[in-house]
Amino acid sequence: MLNQEVVKLLNEQINKEFYSAYLYMDMANYYADQSLNGFENWFFIQMQEERDHALLFRQYLLNNSESVILTVISAPDKKYQNYRDPLVLALEHEVFVTTSINTIYETAYKNKDFRTMQFLDWFIEEQGEEEKNADDNIKKFDLFAGDPKGLYLLDNELKARVYAAPSLVL
Ligand code: FEO
């Protein structure tokens, strides 16, 4: 059996991952409204990845005979003033998620829940990648998007991102 304090946090993480998906869909919608379809594509795929993360937490709980408890997902309430705003918010959000994953890991460690620590290893690594990708987007925007042609080329680059299913299979 898993530690119940850990189970509670794992259930809460399902909500956070679905909220992340909701937030990134909101950003994709914003860019779609602005006809920046490469940025839209990048965030739409990000939304799919977050949904996958939520489903991995769900499956892990089920694989361990624990109940999955779904709770209300808040609506994203951010208003974007410019094309850069969602990129900054995305990085801030990933740092928040990293902290959340770290808290679960710490709780699992304290309670000698070594199985959950092993499961979370994939997410620890994933969060490193997520933060790096979000930071890269801001840096590329600042370097290249200062004029319409640069923005057009960056949008085309982001259009090339393709969805890949998570490497973790449960
Ligand atoms: Fe599921 Fe972007 O962390």
mmCIF file of C-alpha atoms and ligand atoms in Angstrom:
data_model
loop_
_atom_site.group_PDB
_atom_site.id
_atom_site.type_symbol
_atom_site.label_atom_id
_atom_site.label_comp_id
_atom_site.label_asym_id
_atom_site.label_seq_id
_atom_site.Cartn_x
_atom_site.Cartn_y
_atom_site.Cartn_z
ATOM 1 C CA MET A 1 0.000 0.000 0.000
ATOM 2 C CA LEU A 2 1.057 3.560 -0.577
ATOM 3 C CA ASN A 3 1.414 6.106 2.171
ATOM 4 C CA GLN A 4 -1.913 7.954 2.492
ATOM 5 C CA GLU A 5 -0.361 11.390 2.838
ATOM 6 C CA VAL A 6 1.363 10.706 -0.470
ATOM 7 C CA VAL A 7 -1.885 9.432 -2.031
ATOM 8 C CA LYS A 8 -3.597 12.702 -1.149
ATOM 9 C CA LEU A 9 -0.846 14.710 -2.835
ATOM 10 C CA LEU A 10 -0.899 12.437 -5.895
ATOM 11 C CA ASN A 11 -4.638 13.060 -6.236
ATOM 12 C CA GLU A 12 -4.095 16.806 -5.921
ATOM 13 C CA GLN A 13 -1.418 16.567 -8.595
ATOM 14 C CA ILE A 14 -3.980 15.165 -11.048
ATOM 15 C CA ASN A 15 -5.918 18.396 -10.619
ATOM 16 C CA LYS A 16 -2.770 20.501 -11.068
ATOM 17 C CA GLU A 17 -1.838 18.682 -14.268
ATOM 18 C CA PHE A 18 -5.341 19.109 -15.702
ATOM 19 C CA TYR A 19 -5.231 22.765 -14.695
ATOM 20 C CA SER A 20 -1.916 23.027 -16.546
ATOM 21 C CA ALA A 21 -3.600 21.548 -19.617
ATOM 22 C CA TYR A 22 -6.434 24.073 -19.251
ATOM 23 C CA LEU A 23 -3.964 26.950 -18.858
ATOM 24 C CA TYR A 24 -1.991 25.946 -21.945
ATOM 25 C CA MET A 25 -5.166 25.520 -23.975
ATOM 26 C CA ASP A 26 -6.082 29.068 -22.947
ATOM 27 C CA MET A 27 -2.695 30.248 -24.222
ATOM 28 C CA ALA A 28 -3.154 28.277 -27.464
ATOM 29 C CA ASN A 29 -6.529 29.975 -27.866
ATOM 30 C CA TYR A 30 -4.970 33.402 -27.307
ATOM 31 C CA TYR A 31 -2.367 32.817 -30.015
ATOM 32 C CA ALA A 32 -5.015 31.383 -32.363
ATOM 33 C CA ASP A 33 -6.941 34.647 -31.947
ATOM 34 C CA GLN A 34 -3.777 36.526 -32.935
ATOM 35 C CA SER A 35 -3.207 34.272 -36.010
ATOM 36 C CA LEU A 36 0.099 33.071 -34.557
ATOM 37 C CA ASN A 37 -0.565 29.456 -35.393
ATOM 38 C CA GLY A 38 2.945 28.230 -34.588
ATOM 39 C CA PHE A 39 2.677 29.516 -31.023
ATOM 40 C CA GLU A 40 -0.827 28.046 -30.933
ATOM 41 C CA ASN A 41 0.568 24.679 -32.049
ATOM 42 C CA TRP A 42 3.313 24.727 -29.424
ATOM 43 C CA PHE A 43 0.857 25.358 -26.592
ATOM 44 C CA PHE A 44 -1.719 22.935 -27.950
ATOM 45 C CA ILE A 45 0.903 20.181 -27.800
ATOM 46 C CA GLN A 46 1.882 21.368 -24.328
ATOM 47 C CA MET A 47 -1.763 20.983 -23.352
ATOM 48 C CA GLN A 48 -1.725 17.380 -24.616
ATOM 49 C CA GLU A 49 1.426 16.641 -22.595
ATOM 50 C CA GLU A 50 -0.188 17.960 -19.412
ATOM 51 C CA ARG A 51 -3.267 15.817 -19.981
ATOM 52 C CA ASP A 52 -0.899 12.853 -20.365
ATOM 53 C CA HIS A 53 0.777 13.742 -17.064
ATOM 54 C CA ALA A 54 -2.592 13.780 -15.304
ATOM 55 C CA LEU A 55 -3.421 10.377 -16.753
ATOM 56 C CA LEU A 56 -0.096 8.951 -15.599
ATOM 57 C CA PHE A 57 -0.861 10.003 -12.010
ATOM 58 C CA ARG A 58 -4.331 8.470 -12.371
ATOM 59 C CA GLN A 59 -2.900 5.192 -13.661
ATOM 60 C CA TYR A 60 -0.279 5.046 -10.932
ATOM 61 C CA LEU A 61 -2.954 5.368 -8.247
ATOM 62 C CA LEU A 62 -5.120 2.714 -9.904
ATOM 63 C CA ASN A 63 -2.137 0.379 -10.315
ATOM 64 C CA ASN A 64 -1.705 0.619 -6.555
ATOM 65 C CA SER A 65 -5.369 -0.022 -5.695
ATOM 66 C CA GLU A 66 -5.939 3.575 -4.642
ATOM 67 C CA SER A 67 -9.076 5.577 -5.477
ATOM 68 C CA VAL A 68 -8.835 8.507 -7.863
ATOM 69 C CA ILE A 69 -10.584 11.619 -6.557
ATOM 70 C CA LEU A 70 -11.357 14.298 -9.134
ATOM 71 C CA THR A 71 -11.954 17.892 -8.073
ATOM 72 C CA VAL A 72 -13.006 21.127 -9.764
ATOM 73 C CA ILE A 73 -10.554 22.555 -12.288
ATOM 74 C CA SER A 74 -10.324 26.345 -12.047
ATOM 75 C CA ALA A 75 -10.684 28.474 -15.159
ATOM 76 C CA PRO A 76 -7.493 30.260 -16.245
ATOM 77 C CA ASP A 77 -7.971 33.924 -15.340
ATOM 78 C CA LYS A 78 -4.919 35.567 -16.905
ATOM 79 C CA LYS A 79 -5.238 38.368 -19.424
ATOM 80 C CA TYR A 80 -2.352 38.634 -21.856
ATOM 81 C CA GLN A 81 -1.188 42.135 -22.771
ATOM 82 C CA ASN A 82 1.287 41.068 -25.433
ATOM 83 C CA TYR A 83 2.687 37.998 -27.213
ATOM 84 C CA ARG A 84 5.428 37.593 -24.599
ATOM 85 C CA ASP A 85 3.137 37.384 -21.540
ATOM 86 C CA PRO A 86 2.041 33.746 -21.970
ATOM 87 C CA LEU A 87 5.664 32.655 -22.393
ATOM 88 C CA VAL A 88 6.634 34.230 -19.076
ATOM 89 C CA LEU A 89 3.579 32.859 -17.318
ATOM 90 C CA ALA A 90 4.310 29.384 -18.718
ATOM 91 C CA LEU A 91 7.789 29.402 -17.164
ATOM 92 C CA GLU A 92 6.414 30.626 -13.830
ATOM 93 C CA HIS A 93 3.809 27.883 -13.958
ATOM 94 C CA GLU A 94 6.373 25.165 -14.649
ATOM 95 C CA VAL A 95 8.440 26.321 -11.663
ATOM 96 C CA PHE A 96 5.267 26.029 -9.562
ATOM 97 C CA VAL A 97 4.674 22.483 -10.843
ATOM 98 C CA THR A 98 8.290 21.539 -10.133
ATOM 99 C CA THR A 99 7.829 22.679 -6.529
ATOM 100 C CA SER A 100 4.659 20.604 -6.288
ATOM 101 C CA ILE A 101 6.375 17.460 -7.632
ATOM 102 C CA ASN A 102 9.293 18.044 -5.271
ATOM 103 C CA THR A 103 6.884 18.257 -2.335
ATOM 104 C CA ILE A 104 5.380 14.882 -3.221
ATOM 105 C CA TYR A 105 8.865 13.421 -3.573
ATOM 106 C CA GLU A 106 9.901 14.835 -0.205
ATOM 107 C CA THR A 107 6.756 13.451 1.442
ATOM 108 C CA ALA A 108 7.340 10.031 -0.141
ATOM 109 C CA TYR A 109 10.930 10.080 1.112
ATOM 110 C CA LYS A 110 9.885 11.029 4.651
ATOM 111 C CA ASN A 111 7.385 8.168 4.702
ATOM 112 C CA LYS A 112 9.718 5.628 3.079
ATOM 113 C CA ASP A 113 7.371 5.320 0.097
ATOM 114 C CA PHE A 114 10.175 4.219 -2.220
ATOM 115 C CA ARG A 115 7.812 3.010 -4.953
ATOM 116 C CA THR A 116 6.366 6.492 -5.376
ATOM 117 C CA MET A 117 9.836 8.029 -5.365
ATOM 118 C CA GLN A 118 10.774 5.725 -8.237
ATOM 119 C CA PHE A 119 7.586 6.666 -10.125
ATOM 120 C CA LEU A 120 8.308 10.369 -9.591
ATOM 121 C CA ASP A 121 11.842 10.125 -10.970
ATOM 122 C CA TRP A 122 10.411 10.473 -14.488
ATOM 123 C CA PHE A 123 8.562 13.652 -13.494
ATOM 124 C CA ILE A 124 11.623 15.144 -11.816
ATOM 125 C CA GLU A 125 13.504 14.821 -15.092
ATOM 126 C CA GLU A 126 10.497 15.968 -17.130
ATOM 127 C CA GLN A 127 10.197 19.161 -15.065
ATOM 128 C CA GLY A 128 13.809 20.002 -15.866
ATOM 129 C CA GLU A 129 12.960 19.738 -19.565
ATOM 130 C CA GLU A 130 9.728 21.692 -19.186
ATOM 131 C CA GLU A 131 11.470 24.594 -17.461
ATOM 132 C CA LYS A 132 14.241 24.614 -20.067
ATOM 133 C CA ASN A 133 11.758 24.627 -22.962
ATOM 134 C CA ALA A 134 9.754 27.453 -21.411
ATOM 135 C CA ASP A 135 12.912 29.468 -20.770
ATOM 136 C CA ASP A 136 14.126 28.848 -24.345
ATOM 137 C CA ASN A 137 10.857 30.208 -25.698
ATOM 138 C CA ILE A 138 11.336 33.483 -23.809
ATOM 139 C CA LYS A 139 14.958 33.790 -24.920
ATOM 140 C CA LYS A 140 14.117 33.087 -28.569
ATOM 141 C CA PHE A 141 11.261 35.574 -28.428
ATOM 142 C CA ASP A 142 13.549 38.271 -27.032
ATOM 143 C CA LEU A 143 16.244 37.538 -29.595
ATOM 144 C CA PHE A 144 14.196 37.123 -32.751
ATOM 145 C CA ALA A 145 10.663 38.478 -32.383
ATOM 146 C CA GLY A 146 11.535 42.184 -32.321
ATOM 147 C CA ASP A 147 10.221 42.736 -35.832
ATOM 148 C CA PRO A 148 7.404 41.168 -37.901
ATOM 149 C CA LYS A 149 9.742 39.063 -40.028
ATOM 150 C CA GLY A 150 11.484 37.603 -36.987
ATOM 151 C CA LEU A 151 8.136 36.910 -35.336
ATOM 152 C CA TYR A 152 6.970 35.179 -38.528
ATOM 153 C CA LEU A 153 10.062 32.950 -38.611
ATOM 154 C CA LEU A 154 9.771 32.063 -34.909
ATOM 155 C CA ASP A 155 6.098 31.261 -35.402
ATOM 156 C CA ASN A 156 7.088 28.915 -38.242
ATOM 157 C CA GLU A 157 9.672 27.216 -36.041
ATOM 158 C CA LEU A 158 7.094 26.607 -33.310
ATOM 159 C CA LYS A 159 4.708 25.230 -35.922
ATOM 160 C CA ALA A 160 7.117 22.328 -36.448
ATOM 161 C CA ARG A 161 6.653 20.905 -32.945
ATOM 162 C CA VAL A 162 4.928 17.521 -33.016
ATOM 163 C CA TYR A 163 3.157 15.634 -30.264
ATOM 164 C CA ALA A 164 4.899 12.607 -28.795
ATOM 165 C CA ALA A 165 3.349 10.288 -26.247
ATOM 166 C CA PRO A 166 5.166 10.208 -22.882
ATOM 167 C CA SER A 167 8.131 7.854 -22.628
ATOM 168 C CA LEU A 168 6.780 6.605 -19.296
ATOM 169 C CA VAL A 169 4.308 3.765 -19.752
ATOM 170 C CA LEU A 170 2.436 2.332 -16.773
HETATM 171 FE FE1 FEO B 1 3.050 18.440 -16.131
HETATM 172 FE FE2 FEO B 1 4.406 20.983 -17.413
HETATM 173 O O1 FEO B 1 4.256 19.779 -15.980
#
